XYZ file of C-alpha atoms in Angstrom:
471
model
C 25.279 25.833 18.776
C 24.405 22.296 19.438
C 27.429 20.010 19.909
C 26.308 17.451 17.382
C 26.183 20.071 14.695
C 28.857 19.687 12.205
C 28.698 22.779 10.234
C 32.338 22.837 8.315
C 32.320 19.004 7.356
C 28.369 18.774 5.815
C 28.376 21.987 4.225
C 31.195 21.412 1.973
C 29.492 20.216 -0.610
C 27.270 23.683 -0.459
C 27.442 25.792 -3.822
C 25.650 28.880 -4.788
C 27.301 29.161 -7.987
C 23.858 27.913 -10.099
C 20.423 27.462 -9.425
C 17.779 28.623 -6.545
C 20.191 28.575 -3.281
C 17.475 27.141 -1.044
C 17.645 24.056 -3.371
C 21.484 23.951 -3.182
C 20.815 23.882 0.568
C 18.807 20.543 0.323
C 21.136 19.214 -1.937
C 24.349 19.804 0.307
C 21.969 18.247 3.351
C 21.182 15.380 0.943
C 24.812 14.932 -0.024
C 25.866 14.948 3.640
C 23.229 12.158 4.329
C 24.337 9.634 1.332
C 28.055 10.239 2.445
C 27.384 9.681 6.355
C 28.551 13.249 7.107
C 25.015 13.859 8.731
C 23.585 10.829 10.931
C 20.251 10.215 11.924
C 19.372 12.349 15.208
C 21.677 15.070 14.168
C 20.585 18.422 14.858
C 20.813 21.041 12.287
C 21.677 24.794 13.018
C 18.752 27.168 13.514
C 17.508 29.267 10.669
C 18.744 32.695 11.868
C 22.223 31.104 12.666
C 22.610 29.526 9.161
C 21.163 32.513 7.550
C 23.827 34.651 9.573
C 26.585 32.417 8.315
C 25.592 31.877 4.736
C 24.766 35.843 4.170
C 21.124 34.741 3.085
C 17.845 35.279 3.979
C 15.934 33.669 6.443
C 13.476 33.014 4.128
C 15.859 30.948 1.910
C 16.936 28.654 4.947
C 13.358 27.947 5.801
C 12.759 27.071 2.027
C 15.812 24.936 1.946
C 14.651 22.944 4.984
C 11.423 22.800 3.598
C 12.616 21.030 0.782
C 14.968 18.809 2.341
C 11.852 17.713 4.480
C 9.753 17.086 1.454
C 12.537 14.699 0.305
C 12.198 13.033 3.875
C 15.848 14.008 4.989
C 14.900 15.722 8.082
C 11.987 16.519 10.067
C 11.193 19.606 12.281
C 10.086 19.035 16.150
C 8.453 21.775 17.634
C 10.235 23.443 20.695
C 13.129 21.052 20.033
C 14.841 22.077 16.379
C 15.597 20.452 13.053
C 16.636 16.895 13.028
C 18.163 14.308 10.443
C 15.396 11.629 9.849
C 17.828 8.834 8.894
C 20.164 7.166 6.110
C 18.987 7.745 2.444
C 18.833 4.445 0.785
C 19.039 4.247 -2.967
C 18.536 1.806 -5.926
C 22.241 1.899 -6.968
C 23.099 0.944 -2.818
C 21.153 -2.126 -3.139
C 22.932 -5.362 -3.255
C 20.151 -7.440 -4.318
C 20.758 -11.326 -3.797
C 19.777 -12.953 -7.051
C 17.162 -15.395 -7.110
C 17.275 -18.971 -9.027
C 16.522 -18.046 -12.567
C 12.862 -19.022 -13.625
C 11.726 -19.219 -17.222
C 8.403 -17.981 -15.970
C 7.461 -14.452 -15.195
C 5.074 -14.226 -12.483
C 2.347 -11.216 -12.887
C -0.062 -12.884 -10.729
C 0.201 -11.626 -7.469
C 0.266 -7.860 -6.430
C 3.602 -7.687 -4.287
C 5.784 -4.822 -3.726
C 8.375 -4.094 -6.066
C 11.666 -6.199 -5.451
C 14.068 -3.990 -3.466
C 17.053 -5.198 -1.149
C 15.141 -5.013 1.983
C 17.431 -7.353 3.147
C 20.262 -4.710 4.303
C 18.006 -2.315 5.580
C 16.301 -4.889 7.838
C 19.722 -6.304 9.026
C 21.009 -3.059 9.947
C 17.242 -2.600 11.931
C 17.601 -5.584 13.652
C 21.275 -4.936 14.647
C 20.066 -1.342 16.208
C 17.139 -2.697 17.957
C 19.331 -5.768 19.641
C 21.589 -3.309 20.808
C 19.298 -1.777 23.408
C 18.165 -4.242 26.004
C 15.219 -2.097 27.237
C 13.911 -2.194 23.843
C 14.232 -5.592 23.702
C 12.934 -6.482 26.751
C 9.480 -4.837 25.758
C 9.471 -7.055 22.796
C 9.736 -10.330 24.712
C 6.900 -10.114 27.414
C 3.243 -11.126 26.754
C 1.702 -7.985 25.631
C -1.867 -6.731 25.387
C -3.917 -8.391 22.520
C -4.037 -4.945 20.825
C -0.276 -4.353 20.804
C 2.408 -2.112 22.292
C 0.801 1.268 22.855
C 4.108 2.830 21.283
C 3.410 1.117 18.048
C -0.291 2.253 17.935
C 0.651 5.755 18.491
C 3.201 5.534 15.581
C 0.957 3.793 13.191
C -1.526 6.631 13.914
C 1.044 9.124 13.250
C 1.415 7.430 10.043
C -2.225 7.339 9.162
C -2.346 10.717 9.911
C 0.052 12.030 6.980
C -2.855 10.213 4.949
C -5.243 12.484 6.495
C -6.922 9.513 8.168
C -7.225 10.530 11.789
C -7.657 7.724 14.717
C -7.208 7.519 18.360
C -4.476 4.895 18.924
C -6.913 3.491 21.353
C -9.129 2.327 18.504
C -6.186 0.481 16.432
C -5.784 -3.240 16.574
C -2.349 -4.831 15.262
C -2.754 -7.116 12.858
C -0.401 -10.036 10.946
C -0.972 -8.061 7.778
C -4.052 -7.449 5.904
C -5.853 -10.761 5.490
C -5.626 -11.181 9.181
C -7.225 -7.908 9.835
C -10.169 -8.693 7.545
C -10.524 -12.066 9.345
C -10.458 -10.181 12.708
C -13.134 -7.887 11.108
C -15.411 -10.738 9.647
C -15.571 -12.816 13.408
C -15.944 -9.666 15.352
C -18.852 -7.989 12.869
C -20.638 -11.059 12.044
C -21.550 -14.782 13.065
C -21.427 -17.704 10.809
C -24.697 -18.102 8.699
C -24.698 -14.211 8.499
C -24.879 -12.435 4.952
C -22.257 -10.094 3.912
C -21.709 -8.058 0.850
C -19.120 -7.216 -1.473
C -18.418 -6.112 -5.285
C -19.579 -8.944 -7.663
C -15.425 -8.668 -8.638
C -13.586 -8.473 -5.115
C -10.369 -9.960 -3.341
C -9.998 -13.404 -3.761
C -8.726 -13.428 -0.140
C -11.851 -12.123 1.206
C -13.669 -14.459 -0.766
C -11.888 -17.399 1.064
C -12.114 -15.694 4.478
C -16.066 -15.306 4.013
C -16.219 -18.849 3.059
C -14.051 -20.256 5.974
C -16.350 -18.434 8.100
C -19.322 -19.818 6.733
C -21.196 -16.562 5.766
C -23.409 -16.075 2.907
C -21.476 -13.952 0.758
C -23.458 -11.770 -1.963
C -21.791 -10.207 -4.858
C -23.641 -6.833 -6.099
C -23.177 -4.925 -9.552
C -20.554 -2.624 -10.564
C -20.245 -0.003 -12.889
C -17.060 2.478 -13.882
C -17.343 3.912 -10.115
C -17.395 0.483 -7.944
C -20.257 -1.073 -6.196
C -23.720 0.548 -7.627
C -25.612 2.360 -4.723
C -29.305 1.109 -6.091
C -28.028 -2.411 -5.830
C -26.893 -1.845 -2.107
C -30.208 -0.453 -1.311
C -32.561 -3.301 -2.529
C -29.682 -5.841 -1.127
C -30.228 -4.315 2.412
C -34.349 -4.678 1.736
C -34.034 -8.264 0.880
C -31.285 -9.911 2.967
C -30.383 -7.444 5.837
C -26.600 -8.118 5.407
C -24.323 -7.462 8.582
C -21.294 -6.351 6.875
C -20.044 -4.735 3.611
C -16.877 -5.343 2.234
C -15.252 -2.237 -0.060
C -11.688 -1.302 -1.441
C -12.908 2.451 -2.448
C -9.400 3.776 -2.716
C -7.961 1.168 -5.481
C -10.475 -1.791 -6.314
C -8.984 -5.328 -6.597
C -9.113 -6.450 -9.542
C -10.447 -3.529 -11.699
C -8.204 -0.948 -10.431
C -11.069 1.727 -10.271
C -11.330 4.389 -7.578
C -14.714 5.148 -6.042
C -15.473 9.009 -6.031
C -16.293 10.611 -2.891
C -20.182 11.600 -4.149
C -20.299 7.697 -4.527
C -18.770 6.893 -0.951
C -21.167 9.151 0.542
C -23.954 7.453 -1.131
C -22.652 4.308 0.086
C -22.657 5.594 3.733
C -25.783 7.430 4.058
C -27.798 3.844 2.687
C -25.476 1.567 5.225
C -26.124 4.046 8.172
C -29.892 3.628 7.293
C -29.802 0.084 7.358
C -27.256 -0.172 10.309
C -24.492 -2.108 7.828
C -21.090 -1.930 9.078
C -18.195 -1.455 6.368
C -15.104 -3.215 6.200
C -12.868 -0.675 4.049
C -9.903 -2.340 2.808
C -7.094 -0.231 1.787
C -4.291 -2.740 1.809
C -3.498 -1.679 -2.150
C -0.474 0.705 -2.701
C -1.786 4.066 -3.484
C -0.037 7.393 -3.976
C -0.452 10.002 -0.911
C -1.474 12.651 -3.278
C -3.834 10.539 -5.163
C -5.961 9.819 -2.204
C -9.468 10.826 -1.546
C -11.362 11.063 1.798
C -11.601 7.332 3.373
C -14.763 5.608 4.200
C -13.286 5.673 7.817
C -12.695 9.191 7.941
C -16.486 9.806 6.708
C -17.927 7.665 9.177
C -15.712 6.390 11.857
C -18.799 5.016 14.213
C -19.519 2.867 10.901
C -16.377 1.801 9.271
C -13.678 -0.747 10.064
C -10.731 0.158 8.420
C -8.039 -2.387 7.256
C -4.456 -1.422 6.267
C -0.942 -3.063 6.273
C 2.486 -2.559 5.187
C 2.622 -5.428 2.877
C 2.253 -3.395 -0.146
C 4.607 -0.193 1.118
C 7.411 -1.695 3.282
C 7.354 -5.475 3.029
C 5.113 -8.504 2.773
C 7.044 -10.502 4.739
C 6.814 -8.062 8.134
C 3.245 -9.279 8.038
C 2.131 -6.252 10.074
C -1.270 -4.841 9.487
C -3.944 -2.581 11.539
C -7.524 -2.132 11.966
C -9.225 1.118 13.055
C -12.251 0.314 14.439
C -15.543 1.890 16.105
C -15.329 1.915 19.789
C -18.206 -0.222 20.456
C -16.345 -3.325 18.417
C -13.307 -3.213 20.914
C -14.296 -5.807 23.125
C -15.278 -8.462 20.353
C -12.056 -7.666 18.404
C -9.986 -8.384 21.508
C -11.490 -11.504 21.907
C -11.084 -12.511 18.330
C -7.578 -11.521 18.464
C -7.057 -13.429 21.942
C -8.496 -16.294 20.364
C -6.674 -16.890 17.123
C -3.092 -15.600 18.344
C -3.313 -13.667 21.456
C -0.917 -10.902 19.711
C 0.952 -10.703 16.745
C 4.957 -10.939 16.932
C 5.821 -7.385 18.405
C 9.119 -7.410 16.543
C 7.549 -6.912 13.387
C 6.057 -4.143 14.575
C 9.004 -2.789 15.833
C 10.365 -3.013 12.792
C 7.782 -1.216 10.946
C 7.913 1.806 13.481
C 11.350 1.992 13.354
C 11.151 2.127 9.764
C 8.563 4.870 9.870
C 10.260 6.987 12.522
C 13.751 6.996 10.955
C 12.417 7.772 7.545
C 13.268 4.679 5.941
C 9.607 3.863 5.301
C 8.986 7.159 3.253
C 12.350 6.483 1.284
C 11.058 2.988 0.358
C 7.857 4.271 -0.831
C 9.464 7.216 -2.951
C 11.565 4.583 -4.645
C 8.672 2.185 -5.025
C 6.717 4.996 -6.821
C 9.070 5.534 -8.925
C 9.586 2.170 -10.054
C 6.039 1.667 -10.359
C 5.377 4.919 -12.611
C 8.074 3.575 -15.108
C 6.525 0.634 -15.354
C 3.132 1.594 -15.778
C 4.362 3.831 -18.754
C 5.747 0.802 -20.160
C 2.182 -0.647 -20.084
C 0.760 2.394 -21.702
C 3.126 2.433 -24.304
C 3.189 -1.395 -25.217
C -0.618 -2.068 -24.726
C -1.857 1.183 -26.607
C -5.205 0.559 -28.042
C -5.914 -2.350 -25.649
C -8.497 -1.986 -23.187
C -7.071 -2.027 -19.916
C -7.928 -0.256 -16.736
C -4.839 0.987 -14.171
C -3.672 4.012 -12.413
C -0.156 5.556 -12.739
C 0.512 3.861 -8.956
C -1.111 0.901 -8.963
C 0.522 -2.481 -8.837
C -2.015 -4.146 -11.295
C -3.873 -3.385 -14.546
C -7.825 -5.056 -15.496
C -7.153 -5.924 -18.992
C -10.387 -6.790 -20.750
C -10.065 -9.147 -23.741
C -11.564 -8.599 -26.869
C -13.807 -11.027 -28.971
C -13.051 -14.208 -29.441
C -10.764 -14.695 -26.490
C -11.864 -16.238 -23.057
C -9.740 -15.740 -19.954
C -9.256 -19.157 -19.374
C -7.892 -19.969 -22.989
C -5.907 -16.568 -22.776
C -4.303 -17.382 -19.441
C -3.208 -20.840 -20.650
C -1.913 -19.523 -23.944
C 0.133 -16.596 -22.124
C 1.458 -19.170 -19.449
C 2.730 -21.390 -22.320
C 4.548 -17.969 -23.539
C 6.357 -17.728 -19.961
C 3.913 -15.234 -18.456
C 1.555 -15.825 -15.523
C -1.605 -13.791 -14.918
C -5.180 -14.225 -12.959
C -8.093 -14.643 -15.105
C -11.400 -12.731 -13.881
C -13.076 -15.804 -12.451
C -10.910 -16.094 -9.309
C -12.408 -12.604 -8.601
C -16.098 -13.548 -8.840
C -18.395 -13.684 -5.861
C -21.452 -16.276 -6.615
C -22.984 -16.382 -9.367
C -22.132 -13.309 -10.909
C -21.679 -13.317 -14.789
C -17.868 -12.674 -14.969
C -16.386 -10.597 -17.798
C -13.719 -12.039 -19.885
C -10.675 -10.234 -18.127
C -7.353 -10.858 -16.508
C -5.421 -9.204 -13.698
C -1.709 -8.453 -14.725
C 0.646 -7.393 -11.851
C 3.808 -5.111 -12.801
C 5.218 -4.769 -9.674
C 6.337 -8.409 -8.938
C 8.813 -9.116 -11.760
C 12.690 -8.513 -10.421
C 13.324 -5.857 -13.263
C 11.777 -3.587 -15.657
C 13.162 -5.837 -18.615
C 11.141 -8.578 -17.608
C 7.950 -6.361 -17.278
C 8.736 -5.043 -20.893
C 8.804 -8.764 -22.449
C 5.778 -9.879 -20.737
C 3.733 -6.728 -21.870
C 5.240 -7.105 -25.611
C 4.025 -10.892 -25.121
C 0.853 -9.690 -24.356
C 0.515 -7.480 -27.146
C 1.632 -9.838 -29.648
C -0.989 -12.199 -28.534
C -3.638 -9.826 -28.503
C -2.634 -8.299 -31.934
C -0.871 -11.061 -34.309
C -2.695 -14.201 -32.730
C -5.987 -12.885 -33.383
C -5.454 -13.067 -36.873
C -7.509 -15.412 -38.845
C -4.745 -17.121 -39.873
C -3.651 -17.976 -36.295
C -7.013 -18.490 -34.639
C -6.912 -22.243 -35.297
C -3.664 -22.235 -33.445
C -4.981 -20.346 -30.121
C -8.476 -22.198 -30.003
């Protein structure tokens, strides 16, 4: 047995008194990781050895290890064995630094759920600093595409999302917004026509304006961009790039079905139209549909980021691109910043490899699910589009409300949201709606208060008695 195995210690909490034996084994592993009896890199006993010692079947051990792996506690390496992935971070362990109190509840930005990532980052930086060779690799001038090791880890991460890409076709960026700008510069020239849905991410609207492109917004339905509108636009304007968010549209929170994705790719291929697929928004792994990039890797630039999943401050994103765009992307990166700071990519890579990334995502998924239930409960009967895992919802206002008036009135009540006008492209007729983000407030109580405030304004203050006060 491997010298690192501490069998008598970490199995002390194992009990077969009640429940399935395989679950008891997984619980024992989780408890050992929590209390420090097992550490990152520790090797666990073989299935056969542990089955003999515990007097259970090998199948029980296999199921127990599988459950522990599902919880992101351990990982199996072919030909080497089963190893502990890292420390279990729990909400109860967090010591969140208190921010200055503010009377305004800001629900205007799709930020990751507040969590004390400070402790995790401090431990990670200490680990990196303790390895001189590792530090040296981060202090040299690097290739514009970033370190091959980081790109390989990102490729492995994407593979868990069923997105398979060669590390050589990955460009590390300073977050998703930077990635979108690099894609714009590589795929278009100032004066070119680009298209997107009529309601889209304001950051891309600004990037397209800065790059001096002609940006056209196309009609949408309940599934996103309407294919016939894209076909007509291609015939009339011959655009060079199509920008889409099929996995979770911002701001409408719509999901584009597979058939619609295939229709759009078919149109784009006939008209030699490149597609920029923005997949920065947080989407639960079990809710993902096949990406545009997976359907047409020769036609699609895939833009991703760790901002919504790990930390916005890491400013680490990535582009997956068709091979023929490599030189143009490298030139765009070289002229912009040469290469993003590798330390940030190193932190993201460490969190992925250690299992911290999955633990943060699991905690965030649970928090968002709670807040989505709050929104469903408090805004029952109100027209709002959202997903159970989405950071935001798209609230369509009833008559006679206008978005600008509603936002101003809500702000006076201490809640900040964004109106639909900010997401509109060109002269598109803007719906009377607002985007409200449930992820950014630092407590569920603040989310609940904001939702109750929204409900009261939409129900009580639309009574004829109150209308003169509102308008």
